mmCIF file of C-alpha atoms and ligand atoms in Angstrom:
data_model
loop_
_atom_site.group_PDB
_atom_site.id
_atom_site.type_symbol
_atom_site.label_atom_id
_atom_site.label_comp_id
_atom_site.label_asym_id
_atom_site.label_seq_id
_atom_site.Cartn_x
_atom_site.Cartn_y
_atom_site.Cartn_z
ATOM 1 C CA MET A 1 0.000 0.000 0.000
ATOM 2 C CA ALA A 2 1.338 3.385 -0.974
ATOM 3 C CA ASP A 3 2.426 5.702 1.767
ATOM 4 C CA LEU A 4 -0.252 8.307 2.427
ATOM 5 C CA ARG A 5 2.294 11.089 2.034
ATOM 6 C CA ASP A 6 3.298 9.828 -1.433
ATOM 7 C CA LEU A 7 -0.328 9.642 -2.395
ATOM 8 C CA TYR A 8 -0.852 13.253 -1.334
ATOM 9 C CA GLN A 9 2.191 14.295 -3.314
ATOM 10 C CA GLU A 10 0.825 12.518 -6.349
ATOM 11 C CA VAL A 11 -2.509 14.334 -6.102
ATOM 12 C CA ILE A 12 -0.726 17.692 -5.813
ATOM 13 C CA LEU A 13 1.539 16.952 -8.794
ATOM 14 C CA GLU A 14 -1.344 15.759 -10.886
ATOM 15 C CA HIS A 15 -3.351 18.942 -10.240
ATOM 16 C CA SER A 16 -0.339 21.169 -10.893
ATOM 17 C CA LYS A 17 0.249 19.482 -14.254
ATOM 18 C CA ALA A 18 -3.390 19.531 -15.319
ATOM 19 C CA PRO A 19 -5.088 22.286 -13.307
ATOM 20 C CA ARG A 20 -8.893 22.224 -13.269
ATOM 21 C CA ASN A 21 -10.962 25.311 -14.125
ATOM 22 C CA TYR A 22 -7.888 26.952 -15.632
ATOM 23 C CA ARG A 23 -9.522 29.617 -17.772
ATOM 24 C CA VAL A 24 -10.857 33.162 -17.831
ATOM 25 C CA LEU A 25 -14.519 33.647 -16.967
ATOM 26 C CA ALA A 26 -16.544 35.933 -19.164
ATOM 27 C CA PRO A 27 -18.042 39.007 -17.546
ATOM 28 C CA PRO A 28 -20.047 39.748 -15.498
ATOM 29 C CA SER A 29 -17.669 37.975 -13.199
ATOM 30 C CA THR A 30 -15.551 39.480 -10.490
ATOM 31 C CA GLN A 31 -11.823 38.878 -10.338
ATOM 32 C CA ALA A 32 -8.789 39.544 -8.177
ATOM 33 C CA GLU A 33 -5.062 39.155 -8.518
ATOM 34 C CA GLY A 34 -2.703 37.700 -5.977
ATOM 35 C CA PHE A 35 1.071 37.524 -5.691
ATOM 36 C CA ASN A 36 3.317 35.587 -3.348
ATOM 37 C CA PRO A 37 6.691 37.375 -3.512
ATOM 38 C CA LEU A 38 8.341 34.739 -1.327
ATOM 39 C CA CYS A 39 8.047 32.130 -4.070
ATOM 40 C CA GLY A 40 7.052 34.155 -7.141
ATOM 41 C CA ASP A 41 3.572 32.610 -7.427
ATOM 42 C CA ARG A 42 0.931 34.650 -9.216
ATOM 43 C CA CYS A 43 -2.726 33.936 -9.683
ATOM 44 C CA THR A 44 -5.908 35.556 -10.867
ATOM 45 C CA VAL A 45 -9.175 34.164 -9.540
ATOM 46 C CA TYR A 46 -12.420 34.669 -11.474
ATOM 47 C CA LEU A 47 -15.737 34.380 -9.736
ATOM 48 C CA SER A 48 -19.274 34.278 -11.006
ATOM 49 C CA LEU A 49 -21.978 34.633 -8.384
ATOM 50 C CA LYS A 50 -25.650 33.933 -8.690
ATOM 51 C CA GLY A 51 -27.228 35.524 -5.669
ATOM 52 C CA ASP A 52 -25.341 33.981 -2.785
ATOM 53 C CA VAL A 53 -24.055 30.951 -4.696
ATOM 54 C CA ILE A 54 -20.717 30.535 -6.448
ATOM 55 C CA GLU A 55 -22.024 29.581 -9.847
ATOM 56 C CA ASP A 56 -18.602 29.346 -11.442
ATOM 57 C CA ILE A 57 -15.008 29.882 -10.389
ATOM 58 C CA SER A 58 -11.771 29.656 -12.324
ATOM 59 C CA PHE A 59 -8.179 30.798 -12.144
ATOM 60 C CA GLN A 60 -5.060 31.476 -14.155
ATOM 61 C CA GLY A 61 -1.523 32.035 -13.060
ATOM 62 C CA SER A 62 1.980 30.785 -12.769
ATOM 63 C CA GLY A 63 3.968 29.440 -9.901
ATOM 64 C CA CYS A 64 5.108 26.366 -8.045
ATOM 65 C CA ALA A 65 3.308 23.024 -7.970
ATOM 66 C CA ILE A 66 1.725 23.681 -4.573
ATOM 67 C CA SER A 67 0.276 27.060 -5.550
ATOM 68 C CA ARG A 68 -1.162 25.699 -8.805
ATOM 69 C CA ALA A 69 -2.541 22.541 -7.253
ATOM 70 C CA SER A 70 -4.056 24.526 -4.399
ATOM 71 C CA ALA A 71 -5.801 26.909 -6.807
ATOM 72 C CA SER A 72 -7.034 24.007 -8.924
ATOM 73 C CA MET A 73 -8.469 22.092 -5.980
ATOM 74 C CA MET A 74 -9.909 25.250 -4.456
ATOM 75 C CA THR A 75 -11.968 25.944 -7.579
ATOM 76 C CA GLN A 76 -13.286 22.378 -7.474
ATOM 77 C CA SER A 77 -14.200 22.672 -3.798
ATOM 78 C CA LEU A 78 -15.876 26.069 -4.010
ATOM 79 C CA LYS A 79 -18.013 25.653 -7.102
ATOM 80 C CA GLY A 80 -21.667 25.440 -6.085
ATOM 81 C CA LYS A 81 -21.031 26.551 -2.498
ATOM 82 C CA THR A 82 -22.667 29.558 -0.910
ATOM 83 C CA THR A 83 -20.376 32.455 -0.085
ATOM 84 C CA HIS A 84 -20.917 31.691 3.602
ATOM 85 C CA GLU A 85 -19.847 28.049 3.157
ATOM 86 C CA ALA A 86 -16.869 29.231 1.101
ATOM 87 C CA GLU A 87 -15.703 31.576 3.854
ATOM 88 C CA GLN A 88 -16.018 28.765 6.391
ATOM 89 C CA LEU A 89 -13.948 26.483 4.168
ATOM 90 C CA TYR A 90 -11.371 29.259 3.791
ATOM 91 C CA GLU A 91 -11.041 29.422 7.596
ATOM 92 C CA GLN A 92 -10.755 25.640 7.894
ATOM 93 C CA PHE A 93 -8.178 25.378 5.129
ATOM 94 C CA HIS A 94 -6.174 28.198 6.684
ATOM 95 C CA SER A 95 -6.141 26.569 10.142
ATOM 96 C CA MET A 96 -5.128 23.256 8.614
ATOM 97 C CA VAL A 97 -2.148 24.510 6.583
ATOM 98 C CA THR A 98 -0.900 26.771 9.365
ATOM 99 C CA GLY A 99 -1.060 23.818 11.748
ATOM 100 C CA ALA A 100 -3.566 25.551 14.026
ATOM 101 C CA THR A 101 -5.669 22.405 14.050
ATOM 102 C CA ASN A 102 -5.147 18.718 13.347
ATOM 103 C CA ALA A 103 -8.818 17.967 13.264
ATOM 104 C CA HIS A 104 -10.104 17.963 9.724
ATOM 105 C CA SER A 105 -13.755 18.549 9.216
ATOM 106 C CA GLU A 106 -15.732 16.639 6.644
ATOM 107 C CA GLN A 107 -15.978 19.713 4.457
ATOM 108 C CA ILE A 108 -12.203 19.761 3.996
ATOM 109 C CA GLY A 109 -12.488 16.520 2.008
ATOM 110 C CA LYS A 110 -9.813 16.202 -0.664
ATOM 111 C CA LEU A 111 -8.176 19.422 0.490
ATOM 112 C CA ALA A 112 -6.657 17.364 3.324
ATOM 113 C CA VAL A 113 -3.774 16.601 0.937
ATOM 114 C CA PHE A 114 -2.411 20.011 1.908
ATOM 115 C CA ALA A 115 -2.220 19.235 5.636
ATOM 116 C CA GLY A 116 1.486 18.333 5.271
ATOM 117 C CA VAL A 117 2.211 21.898 4.188
ATOM 118 C CA SER A 118 2.017 22.990 7.843
ATOM 119 C CA GLU A 119 5.440 21.385 8.336
ATOM 120 C CA PHE A 120 6.941 23.773 5.782
ATOM 121 C CA PRO A 121 6.222 27.366 6.852
ATOM 122 C CA ALA A 122 7.630 28.821 3.613
ATOM 123 C CA ARG A 123 5.101 26.757 1.654
ATOM 124 C CA VAL A 124 2.056 27.898 3.608
ATOM 125 C CA LYS A 125 1.857 31.061 1.505
ATOM 126 C CA CYS A 126 1.995 29.016 -1.697
ATOM 127 C CA ALA A 127 -0.962 26.945 -0.514
ATOM 128 C CA THR A 128 -3.023 29.908 0.688
ATOM 129 C CA LEU A 129 -2.377 32.361 -2.179
ATOM 130 C CA ALA A 130 -5.373 31.239 -4.246
ATOM 131 C CA TRP A 131 -7.610 31.366 -1.157
ATOM 132 C CA HIS A 132 -6.543 34.895 -0.259
ATOM 133 C CA THR A 133 -7.119 35.887 -3.878
ATOM 134 C CA PHE A 134 -10.545 34.245 -3.869
ATOM 135 C CA LYS A 135 -11.512 36.271 -0.806
ATOM 136 C CA ALA A 136 -10.315 39.460 -2.463
ATOM 137 C CA ALA A 137 -12.465 38.658 -5.517
ATOM 138 C CA LEU A 138 -15.437 37.947 -3.282
ATOM 139 C CA HIS A 139 -15.052 41.309 -1.600
ATOM 140 C CA ASN A 140 -14.365 43.146 -4.865
ATOM 141 C CA GLU A 141 -10.901 44.323 -3.926
ATOM 142 C CA ARG A 142 -9.321 46.060 -6.866
ATOM 143 C CA GLU A 143 -5.744 46.252 -5.649
ATOM 144 C CA PRO A 144 -3.661 43.112 -6.236
ATOM 145 C CA ILE A 145 -3.103 41.335 -2.939
ATOM 146 C CA THR A 146 0.185 39.896 -1.745
ATOM 147 C CA THR A 147 0.826 37.292 0.897
ATOM 148 C CA GLU A 148 3.395 39.538 2.583
HETATM 149 ZN ZN1 ZN B 1 5.045 28.703 -4.335
#
C-alpha cells in the first residue's frame, strides 16, 4: 500500500500538471489578482456569483506546484457553495495549513492533501495564495493582494 504522504504528493503533482478550471470567466464575473513574492507565485481568480451561490469559479496564473494545485483544488471545492460556506472552508483550510488544528472537518475533504504543508512554513503562503485571492475577488478588492 502506498504511503499516504506519497499519495498526497501525487494528487498535488497531478493537479499542478493539469489544473482544473484553468480559464478566464466571461463578464459579469468578479476577479482579483494575488502575488506571493516569497516564491514568485501569481494567480488571478475569477468568480461568477448567482445571488449567494458561487455559480462558477476559475483561475489562471503561474507558480510552483503547490500554488497551482491549491488553486485548482480550491476551484473544485468552491463551485456550487454559498459564499458563507466558502468563507467557512477558507477558515478551515487556513487553520489546517498553518497547523492551528489537526482535526479535519468533513468539508475539507480532498483538500486534506495540503495538511502536510504545515510542516513547511515557507510553503504555507503558496498553498493559501489562491484562497486569499478568492476572498479578495469575493469582496471586490481592486488592488492586487500579496501574501506579505
Ligand atoms: Zn510557491
